[in-house]
Coordinates of C-alpha atoms and ligand atoms in Angstrom, one line a residue:
X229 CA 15.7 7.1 -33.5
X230 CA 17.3 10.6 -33.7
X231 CA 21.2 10.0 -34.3
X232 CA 22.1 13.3 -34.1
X233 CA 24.1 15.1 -31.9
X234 CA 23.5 18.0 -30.4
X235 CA 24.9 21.3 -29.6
X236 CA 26.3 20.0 -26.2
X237 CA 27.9 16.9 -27.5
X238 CA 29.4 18.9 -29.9
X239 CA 30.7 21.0 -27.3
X240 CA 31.3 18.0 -25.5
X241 CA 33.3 16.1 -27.8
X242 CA 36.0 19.1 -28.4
X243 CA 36.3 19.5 -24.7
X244 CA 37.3 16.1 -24.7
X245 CA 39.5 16.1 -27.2
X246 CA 41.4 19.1 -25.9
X247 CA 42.1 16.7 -22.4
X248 CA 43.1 14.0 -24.4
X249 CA 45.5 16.5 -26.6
X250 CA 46.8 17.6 -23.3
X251 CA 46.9 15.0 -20.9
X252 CA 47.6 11.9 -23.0
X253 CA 51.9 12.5 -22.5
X254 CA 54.1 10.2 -24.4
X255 CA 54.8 7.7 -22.1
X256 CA 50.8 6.7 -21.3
X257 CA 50.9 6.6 -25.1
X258 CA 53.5 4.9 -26.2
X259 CA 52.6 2.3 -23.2
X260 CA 49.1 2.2 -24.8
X261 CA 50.2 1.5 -27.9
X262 CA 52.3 -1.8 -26.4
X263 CA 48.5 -3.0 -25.2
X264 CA 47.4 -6.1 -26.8
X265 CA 45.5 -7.8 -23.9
X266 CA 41.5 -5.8 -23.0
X267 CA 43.9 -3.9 -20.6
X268 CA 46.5 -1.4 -20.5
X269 CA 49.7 -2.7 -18.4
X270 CA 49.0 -1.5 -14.6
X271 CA 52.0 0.6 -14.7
X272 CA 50.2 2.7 -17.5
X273 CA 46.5 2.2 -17.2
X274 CA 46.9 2.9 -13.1
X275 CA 48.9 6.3 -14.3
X276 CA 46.0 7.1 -16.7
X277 CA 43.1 6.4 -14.4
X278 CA 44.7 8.8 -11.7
X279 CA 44.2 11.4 -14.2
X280 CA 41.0 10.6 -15.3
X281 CA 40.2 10.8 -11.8
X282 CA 42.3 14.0 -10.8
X283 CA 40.0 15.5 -13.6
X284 CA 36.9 14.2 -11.9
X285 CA 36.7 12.1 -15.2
X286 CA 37.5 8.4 -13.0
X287 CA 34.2 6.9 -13.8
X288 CA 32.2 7.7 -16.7
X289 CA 29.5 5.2 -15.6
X290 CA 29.0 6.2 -12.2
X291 CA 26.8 8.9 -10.7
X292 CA 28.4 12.2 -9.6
X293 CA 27.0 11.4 -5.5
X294 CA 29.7 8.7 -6.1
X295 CA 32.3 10.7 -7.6
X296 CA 31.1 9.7 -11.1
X297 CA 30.9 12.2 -13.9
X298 CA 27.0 11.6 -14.2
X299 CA 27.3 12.1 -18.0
X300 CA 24.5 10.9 -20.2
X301 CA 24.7 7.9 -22.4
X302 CA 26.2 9.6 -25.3
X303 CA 28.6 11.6 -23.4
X304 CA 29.7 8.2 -22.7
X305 CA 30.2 7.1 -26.2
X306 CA 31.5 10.3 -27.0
X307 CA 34.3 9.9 -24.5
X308 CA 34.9 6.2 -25.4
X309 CA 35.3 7.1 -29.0
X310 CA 37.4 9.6 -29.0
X311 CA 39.9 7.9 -26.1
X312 CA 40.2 5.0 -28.6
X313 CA 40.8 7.3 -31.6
X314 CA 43.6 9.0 -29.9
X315 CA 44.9 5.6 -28.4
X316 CA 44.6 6.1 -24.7
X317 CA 44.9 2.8 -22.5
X318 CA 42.2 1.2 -21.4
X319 CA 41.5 1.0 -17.8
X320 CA 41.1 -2.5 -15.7
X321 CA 37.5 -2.9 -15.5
X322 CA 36.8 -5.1 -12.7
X323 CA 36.9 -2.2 -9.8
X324 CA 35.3 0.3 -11.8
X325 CA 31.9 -1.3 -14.0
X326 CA 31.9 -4.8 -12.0
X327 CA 32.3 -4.1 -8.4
X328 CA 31.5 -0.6 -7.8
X329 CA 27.8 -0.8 -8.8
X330 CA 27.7 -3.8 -6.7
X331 CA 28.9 -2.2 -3.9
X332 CA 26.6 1.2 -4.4
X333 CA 23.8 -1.1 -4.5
X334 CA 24.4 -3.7 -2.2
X335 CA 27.0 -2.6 0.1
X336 CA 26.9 -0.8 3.6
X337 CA 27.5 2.8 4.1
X338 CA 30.6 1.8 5.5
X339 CA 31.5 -0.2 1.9
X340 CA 30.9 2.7 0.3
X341 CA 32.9 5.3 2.1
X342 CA 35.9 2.7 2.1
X343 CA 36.0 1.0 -1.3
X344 CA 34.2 3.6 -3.8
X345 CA 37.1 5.9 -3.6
X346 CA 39.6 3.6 -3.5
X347 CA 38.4 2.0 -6.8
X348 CA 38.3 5.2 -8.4
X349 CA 41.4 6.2 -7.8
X350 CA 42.9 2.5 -8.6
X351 CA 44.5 2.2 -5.3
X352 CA 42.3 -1.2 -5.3
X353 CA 43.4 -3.0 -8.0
X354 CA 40.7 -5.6 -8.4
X355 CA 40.6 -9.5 -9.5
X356 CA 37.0 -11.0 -10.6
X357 CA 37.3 -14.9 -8.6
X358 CA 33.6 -16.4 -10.1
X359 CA 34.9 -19.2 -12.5
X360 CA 35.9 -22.7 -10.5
X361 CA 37.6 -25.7 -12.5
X362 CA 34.1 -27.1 -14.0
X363 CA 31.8 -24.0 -13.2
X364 CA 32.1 -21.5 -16.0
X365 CA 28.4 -21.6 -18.2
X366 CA 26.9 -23.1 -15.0
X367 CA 28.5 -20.7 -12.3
X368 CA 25.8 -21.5 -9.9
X369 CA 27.2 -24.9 -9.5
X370 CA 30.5 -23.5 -8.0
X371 CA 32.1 -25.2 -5.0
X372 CA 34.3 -23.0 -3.2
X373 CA 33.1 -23.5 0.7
X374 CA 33.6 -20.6 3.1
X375 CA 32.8 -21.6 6.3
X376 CA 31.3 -19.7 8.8
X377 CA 33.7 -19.0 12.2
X378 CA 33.3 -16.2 14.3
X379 CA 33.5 -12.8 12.7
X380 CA 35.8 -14.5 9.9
X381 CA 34.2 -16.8 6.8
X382 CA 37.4 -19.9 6.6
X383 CA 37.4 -20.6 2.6
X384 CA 39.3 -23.2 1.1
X385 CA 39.4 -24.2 -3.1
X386 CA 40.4 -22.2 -6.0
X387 CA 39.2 -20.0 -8.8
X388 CA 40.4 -20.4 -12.6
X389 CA 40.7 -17.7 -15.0
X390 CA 41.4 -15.3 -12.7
X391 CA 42.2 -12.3 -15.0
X392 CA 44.9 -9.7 -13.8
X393 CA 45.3 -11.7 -10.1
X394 CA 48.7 -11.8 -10.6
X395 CA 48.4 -7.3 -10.0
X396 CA 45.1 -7.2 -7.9
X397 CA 45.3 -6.5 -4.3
X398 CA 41.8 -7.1 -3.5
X399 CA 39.7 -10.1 -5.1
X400 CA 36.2 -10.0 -4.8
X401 CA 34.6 -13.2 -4.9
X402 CA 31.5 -16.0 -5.3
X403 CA 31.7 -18.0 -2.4
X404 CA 29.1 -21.4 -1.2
X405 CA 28.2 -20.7 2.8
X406 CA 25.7 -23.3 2.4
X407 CA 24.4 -26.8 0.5
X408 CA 20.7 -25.9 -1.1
X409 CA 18.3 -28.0 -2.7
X410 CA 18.5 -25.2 -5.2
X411 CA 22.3 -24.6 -5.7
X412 CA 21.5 -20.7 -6.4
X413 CA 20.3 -19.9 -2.9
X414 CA 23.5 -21.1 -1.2
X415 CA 26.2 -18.7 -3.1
X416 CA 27.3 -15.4 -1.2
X417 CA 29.4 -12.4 -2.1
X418 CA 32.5 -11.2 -0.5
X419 CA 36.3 -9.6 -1.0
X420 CA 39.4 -10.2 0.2
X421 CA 43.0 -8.6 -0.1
X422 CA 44.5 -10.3 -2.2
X423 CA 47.4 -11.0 0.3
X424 CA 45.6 -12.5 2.9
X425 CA 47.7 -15.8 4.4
X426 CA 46.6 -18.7 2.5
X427 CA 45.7 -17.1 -0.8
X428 CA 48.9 -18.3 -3.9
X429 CA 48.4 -17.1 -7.5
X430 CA 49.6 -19.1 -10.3
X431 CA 49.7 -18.2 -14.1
X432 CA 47.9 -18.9 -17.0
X433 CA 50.1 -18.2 -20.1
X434 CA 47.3 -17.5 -23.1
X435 CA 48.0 -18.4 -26.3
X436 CA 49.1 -14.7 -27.6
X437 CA 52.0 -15.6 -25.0
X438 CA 50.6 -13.3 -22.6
X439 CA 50.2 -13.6 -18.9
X440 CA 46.5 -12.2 -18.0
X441 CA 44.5 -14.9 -16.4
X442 CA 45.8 -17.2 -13.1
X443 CA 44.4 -20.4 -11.5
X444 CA 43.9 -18.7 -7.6
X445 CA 44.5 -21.2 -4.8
X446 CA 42.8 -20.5 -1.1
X447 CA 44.0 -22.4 1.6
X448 CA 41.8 -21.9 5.2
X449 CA 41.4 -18.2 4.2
X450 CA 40.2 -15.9 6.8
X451 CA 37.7 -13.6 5.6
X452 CA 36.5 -11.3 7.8
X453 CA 32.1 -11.1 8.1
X454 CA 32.7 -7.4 7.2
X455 CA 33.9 -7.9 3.9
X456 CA 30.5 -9.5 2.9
X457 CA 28.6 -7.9 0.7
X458 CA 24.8 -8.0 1.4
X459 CA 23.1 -10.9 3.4
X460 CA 24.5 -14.5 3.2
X461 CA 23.0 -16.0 0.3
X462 CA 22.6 -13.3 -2.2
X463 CA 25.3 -13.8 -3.8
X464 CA 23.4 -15.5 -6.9
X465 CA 21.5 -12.2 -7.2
X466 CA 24.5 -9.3 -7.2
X467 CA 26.2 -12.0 -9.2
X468 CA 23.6 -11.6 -11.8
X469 CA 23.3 -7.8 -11.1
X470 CA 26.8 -7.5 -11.9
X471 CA 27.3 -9.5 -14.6
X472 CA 24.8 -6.8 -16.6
X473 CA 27.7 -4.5 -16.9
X474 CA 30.0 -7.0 -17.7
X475 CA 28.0 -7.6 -20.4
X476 CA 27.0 -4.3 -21.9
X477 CA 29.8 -2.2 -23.9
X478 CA 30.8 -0.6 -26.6
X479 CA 32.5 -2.9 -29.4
X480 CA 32.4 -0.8 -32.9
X481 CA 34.8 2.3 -32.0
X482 CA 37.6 -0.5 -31.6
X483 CA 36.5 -3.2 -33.9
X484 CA 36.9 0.0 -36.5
X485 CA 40.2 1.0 -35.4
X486 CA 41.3 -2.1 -36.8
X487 CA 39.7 -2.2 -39.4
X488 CA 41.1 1.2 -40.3
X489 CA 44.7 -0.2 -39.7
X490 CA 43.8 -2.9 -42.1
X491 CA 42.5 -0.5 -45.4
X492 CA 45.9 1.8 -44.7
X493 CA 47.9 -1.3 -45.0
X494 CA 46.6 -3.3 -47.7
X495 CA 47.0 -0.1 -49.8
X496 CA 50.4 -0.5 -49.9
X497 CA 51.7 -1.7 -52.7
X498 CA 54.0 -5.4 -52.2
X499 CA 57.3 -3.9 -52.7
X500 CA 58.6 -6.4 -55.1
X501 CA 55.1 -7.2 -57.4
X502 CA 53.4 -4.0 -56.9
X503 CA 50.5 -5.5 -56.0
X504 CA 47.9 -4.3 -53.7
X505 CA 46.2 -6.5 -51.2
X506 CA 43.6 -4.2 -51.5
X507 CA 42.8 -4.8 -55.1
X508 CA 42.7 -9.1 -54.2
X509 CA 38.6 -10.0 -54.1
X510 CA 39.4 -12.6 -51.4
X511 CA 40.1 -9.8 -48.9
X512 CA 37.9 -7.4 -50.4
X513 CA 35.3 -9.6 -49.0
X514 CA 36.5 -10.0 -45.5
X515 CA 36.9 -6.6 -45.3
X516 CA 33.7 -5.6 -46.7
X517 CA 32.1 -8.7 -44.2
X518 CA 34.0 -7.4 -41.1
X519 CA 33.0 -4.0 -42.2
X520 CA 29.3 -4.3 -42.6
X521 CA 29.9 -6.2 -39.3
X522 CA 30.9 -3.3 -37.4
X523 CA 28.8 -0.6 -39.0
X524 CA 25.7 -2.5 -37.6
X525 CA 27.1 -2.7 -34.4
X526 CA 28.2 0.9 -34.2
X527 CA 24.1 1.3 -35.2
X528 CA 23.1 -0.7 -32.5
X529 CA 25.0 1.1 -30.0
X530 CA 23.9 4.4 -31.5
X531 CA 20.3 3.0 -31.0
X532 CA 21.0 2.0 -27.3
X533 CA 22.4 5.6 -27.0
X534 CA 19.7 7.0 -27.6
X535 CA 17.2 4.7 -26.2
X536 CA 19.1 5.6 -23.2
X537 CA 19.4 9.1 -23.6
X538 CA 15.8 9.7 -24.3
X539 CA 14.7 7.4 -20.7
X540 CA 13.6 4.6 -23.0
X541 CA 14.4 1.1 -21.4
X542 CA 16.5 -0.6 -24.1
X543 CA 15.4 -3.5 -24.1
X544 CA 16.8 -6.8 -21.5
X545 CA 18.2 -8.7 -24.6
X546 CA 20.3 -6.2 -25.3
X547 CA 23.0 -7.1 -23.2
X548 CA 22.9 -10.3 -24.9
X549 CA 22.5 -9.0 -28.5
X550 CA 25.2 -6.6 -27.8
X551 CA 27.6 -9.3 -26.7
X552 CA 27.0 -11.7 -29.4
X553 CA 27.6 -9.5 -32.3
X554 CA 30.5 -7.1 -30.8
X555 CA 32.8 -9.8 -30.1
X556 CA 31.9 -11.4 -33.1
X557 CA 32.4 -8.4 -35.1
X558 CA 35.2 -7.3 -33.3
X559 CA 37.3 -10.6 -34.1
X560 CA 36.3 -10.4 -38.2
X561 CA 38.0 -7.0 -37.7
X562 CA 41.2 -8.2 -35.6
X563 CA 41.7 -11.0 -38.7
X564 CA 41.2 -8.4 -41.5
X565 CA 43.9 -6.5 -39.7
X566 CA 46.0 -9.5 -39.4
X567 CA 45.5 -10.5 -42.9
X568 CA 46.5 -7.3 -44.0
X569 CA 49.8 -7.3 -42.7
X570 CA 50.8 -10.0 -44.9
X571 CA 53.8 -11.7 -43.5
X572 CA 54.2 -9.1 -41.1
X573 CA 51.5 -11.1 -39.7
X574 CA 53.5 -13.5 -38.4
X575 CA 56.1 -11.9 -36.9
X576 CA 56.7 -12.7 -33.2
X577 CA 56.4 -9.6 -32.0
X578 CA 55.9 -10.4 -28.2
X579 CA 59.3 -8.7 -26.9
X580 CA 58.3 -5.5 -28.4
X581 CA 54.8 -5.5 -26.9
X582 CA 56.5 -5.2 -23.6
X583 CA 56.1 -2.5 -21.6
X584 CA 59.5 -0.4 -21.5
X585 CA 61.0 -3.2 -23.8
X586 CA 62.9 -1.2 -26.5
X587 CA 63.2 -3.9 -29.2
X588 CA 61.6 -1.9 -31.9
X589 CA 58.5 -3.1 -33.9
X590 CA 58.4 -4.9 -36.9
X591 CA 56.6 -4.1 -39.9
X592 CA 54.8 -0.7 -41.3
X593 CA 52.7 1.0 -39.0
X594 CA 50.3 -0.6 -36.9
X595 CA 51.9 -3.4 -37.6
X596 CA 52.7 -4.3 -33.7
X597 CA 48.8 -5.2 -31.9
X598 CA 46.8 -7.1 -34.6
X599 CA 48.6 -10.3 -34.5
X600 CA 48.1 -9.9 -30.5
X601 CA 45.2 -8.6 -30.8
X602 CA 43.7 -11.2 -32.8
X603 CA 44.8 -14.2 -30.6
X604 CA 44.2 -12.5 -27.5
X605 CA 40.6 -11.6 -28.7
X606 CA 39.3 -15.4 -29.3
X607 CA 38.6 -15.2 -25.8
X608 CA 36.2 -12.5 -25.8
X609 CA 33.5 -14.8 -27.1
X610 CA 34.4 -17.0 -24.3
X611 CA 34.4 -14.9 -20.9
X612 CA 31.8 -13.3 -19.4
X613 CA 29.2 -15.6 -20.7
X614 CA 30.3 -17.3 -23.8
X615 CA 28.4 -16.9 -26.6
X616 CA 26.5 -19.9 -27.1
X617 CA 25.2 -18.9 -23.2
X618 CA 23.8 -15.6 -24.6
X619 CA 22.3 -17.2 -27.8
X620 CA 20.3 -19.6 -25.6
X621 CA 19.3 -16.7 -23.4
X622 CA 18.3 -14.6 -26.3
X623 CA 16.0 -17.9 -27.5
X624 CA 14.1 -18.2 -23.9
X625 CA 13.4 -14.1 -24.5
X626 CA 12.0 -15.5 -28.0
X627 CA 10.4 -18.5 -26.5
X628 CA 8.2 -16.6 -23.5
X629 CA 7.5 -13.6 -26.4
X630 CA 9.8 -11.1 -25.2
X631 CA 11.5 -11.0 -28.5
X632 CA 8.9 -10.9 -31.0
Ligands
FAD825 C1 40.7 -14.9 -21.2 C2 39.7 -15.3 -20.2 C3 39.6 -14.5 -19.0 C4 38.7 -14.8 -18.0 N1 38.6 -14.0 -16.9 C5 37.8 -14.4 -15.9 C6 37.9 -13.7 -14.6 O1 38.6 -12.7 -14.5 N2 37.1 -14.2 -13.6 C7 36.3 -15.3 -13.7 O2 35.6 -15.6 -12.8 N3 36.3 -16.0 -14.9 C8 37.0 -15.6 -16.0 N4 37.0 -16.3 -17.1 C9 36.2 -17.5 -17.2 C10 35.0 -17.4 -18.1 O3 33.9 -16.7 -17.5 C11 34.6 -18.9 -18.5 O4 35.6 -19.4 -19.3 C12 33.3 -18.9 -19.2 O5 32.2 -18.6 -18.4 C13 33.1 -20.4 -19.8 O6 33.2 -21.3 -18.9 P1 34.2 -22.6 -19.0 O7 35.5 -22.1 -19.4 O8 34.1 -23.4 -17.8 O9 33.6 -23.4 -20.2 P2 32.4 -24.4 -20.2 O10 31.3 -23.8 -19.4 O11 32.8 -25.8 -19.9 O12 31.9 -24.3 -21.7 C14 32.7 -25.0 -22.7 C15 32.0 -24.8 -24.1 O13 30.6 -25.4 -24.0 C16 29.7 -24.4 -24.3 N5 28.5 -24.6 -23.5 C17 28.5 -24.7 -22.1 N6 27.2 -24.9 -21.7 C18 26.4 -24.8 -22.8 C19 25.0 -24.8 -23.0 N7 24.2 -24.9 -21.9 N8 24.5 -24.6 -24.2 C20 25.4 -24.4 -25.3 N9 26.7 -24.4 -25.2 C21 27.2 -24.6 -23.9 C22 30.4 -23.1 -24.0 O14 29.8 -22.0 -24.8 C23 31.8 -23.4 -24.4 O15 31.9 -23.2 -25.8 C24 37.9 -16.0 -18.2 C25 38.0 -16.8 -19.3 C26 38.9 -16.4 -20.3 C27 39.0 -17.3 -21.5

């Protein structure tokens, strides 16, 4: 693999570090800089994405017939490491990598024309409703019925996990229209506002205090037959079309900005002992663990890159692969930083983590996310396909020789 950059991603990566030097004003940032969860508070990440948009920047990933920037894959990484180095939010997902391919793939030219834009420009602010009480790993045994009457779909049941429901106004959705011998042909896509009569959203409090996932109640829901998205039954197919992106992205620029927070603080010397944290071998080797950790992942993404870059396929188990070892890497890193705060650690630092709240941080710098961070990021092995799920995926690609 050639790692290098080239002249244009040189180019590249100053032109987008001028936006950010420009655009990134003090209020994103400092409301960035309150993020603990995988997403910015809507009142700053929907301000940011406007501008990303506004600069014809809204959707790295998408292609420019779209209104995508149609940027090659290391444009991509380019732009993800240096929005991450100078702390910009980060942008509710759900619209922009899960549902919009689904909908330039799937969807009908009148899909397109309506929701596309709207995603981009985060007037849709979308919830992900796939997980039921009992169907998480096995999502194809879900329950939910929508039945069939007139030119509406009448669902009743509820989703679980719901993440960011309590902000969407449009939930898109895996739905069963019919009882199959084979419980995968009877699943179907569609969306709904997320104010429709019948729908109620109630909270999930995680264990980082923070309110980011919901258990979603629909009772008799009226969906129209226009907000399906392609033919009754495929819904086991986009499901796993869409669940590609989900699990594809980019771990190391993160997992390192943590791991950066935690060498600046453990260098500071205890101000009663004088000791360093830095010089104890106990978290010399955590660090160094989390740290060779992260390095390999940042050279697997590299290698992705520039699989990508040069038309090479990356491989299917990548997805996996990439899953597995960034979430795993980037929660050694979130406990190094933890660690490295010392007592600081522990400091319930909730209030200030609040958007607008101006209860000042505790501790030295960086000092506010880690603890957050860290307890908020034990799910990240969970969702989207817990781990164990991708392992045994990655041992059928061994099993049928697609893995040598
Ligand atoms: C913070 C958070 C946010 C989420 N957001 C959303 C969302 O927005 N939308 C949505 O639809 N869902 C969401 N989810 C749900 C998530 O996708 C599920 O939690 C996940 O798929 C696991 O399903 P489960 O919770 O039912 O656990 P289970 O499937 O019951 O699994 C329990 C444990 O058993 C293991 N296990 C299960 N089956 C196997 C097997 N065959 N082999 C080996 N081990 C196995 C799992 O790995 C896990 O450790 C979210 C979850 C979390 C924690």
């Amino acid at each position: 693999m050639d790692a290098r950059l080239g002249d244009t991603h040189v180019r590249f990566r100053q032109e987008v570090r001028a936006f950010l030097d420009r655009e990134l004003t003090g209020d994103i940032r400092e409301g960035a800089r309150r993020q603990a969860g995988i997403a910015a508070d809507p009142s700053v990440g929907v301000a940011w994405q406007k501008k990303l948009n506004a600069h014809g920047w809204g959707a790295p990933a998408w292609p420019k017939e779209y209104g995508g920037t149609g940027w090659d894959a290391a444009q991509r990484q380019i732009f993800d490491e240096e929005c991450i180095r100078a702390g910009a939010p980060s942008v509710w997902v759900s619209g922009l990598q899960l549902l919009g391919p689904v909908v330039m793939r799937f969807g009908t030219s009148e899909q397109k024309a309506f929701f596309l834009p709207r995603i981009l420009d985060s007037e849709h602010y979308w919830a992900q409703g796939f997980s039921e009480p009992g169907s998480g790993s096995d999502l194809a045994s879900l329950q939910m019925p929508a039945v069939r009457d007139g030119d509406d779909y009448v669902v009743s049941g509820t989703k679980i996990w719901t993440s960011h429901a309590h902000w969407a106004n449009w939930i898109f959705l895996l739905v069963r229209t019919e009882k199959t011998a084979n419980k995968r042909d009877g699943i179907t896509f569609m969306v709904t506002p997320a104010d429709a009569p019948g729908i109620t959203v109630q909270p999930i409090i995680s264990m980082s205090g923070e309110h980011e996932t919901n258990q979603v109640f629909f009772d008799n829901v009226r969906i129209p037959v226009r907000y399906r998205i392609g033919a009754e039954g495929q819904g086991w197919d986009i499901a796993k079309y869409l669940l590609e992106f989900e699990r594809s992205g980019a771990y190391a620029a993160l997992s390192q900005s943590y791991l950066d927070i935690a060498r600046r603080n453990a260098r500071i010397p205890d101000p009663v002992t004088g000791e360093r944290l830095w010089d104890d071998p106990c978290f010399r080797r955590d660090y160094a663990d989390a740290q060779l950790r992260v390095t390999a992942q940042s050279w697997t993404e590299k290698r992705v890159i520039s699989a990508l870059s040069s038309g090479k396929n990356a491989g299917d188990a990548l997805a996996s692969i990439l899953k597995v070892r960034g979430t795993e890497a980037q929660q050694a890193s979130f406990e190094v930083s933890v660690t490295s705060l010392g007592a600081f650690g522990m400091a319930d630092q909730r209030e200030a983590l609040r958007p607008g709240s101006n209860t000042p941080p505790i501790g030295p710098e960086g000092a506010l996310q880690p603890t957050a961070r860290h307890l908020n990021g034990r799910a990240a092995s969970i969702y989207g396909g817990s781990n164990e799920i991708q392992r045994n995926i990655l041992f059928r690609f061994i099993a049928d020789g697609r893995i040598p």
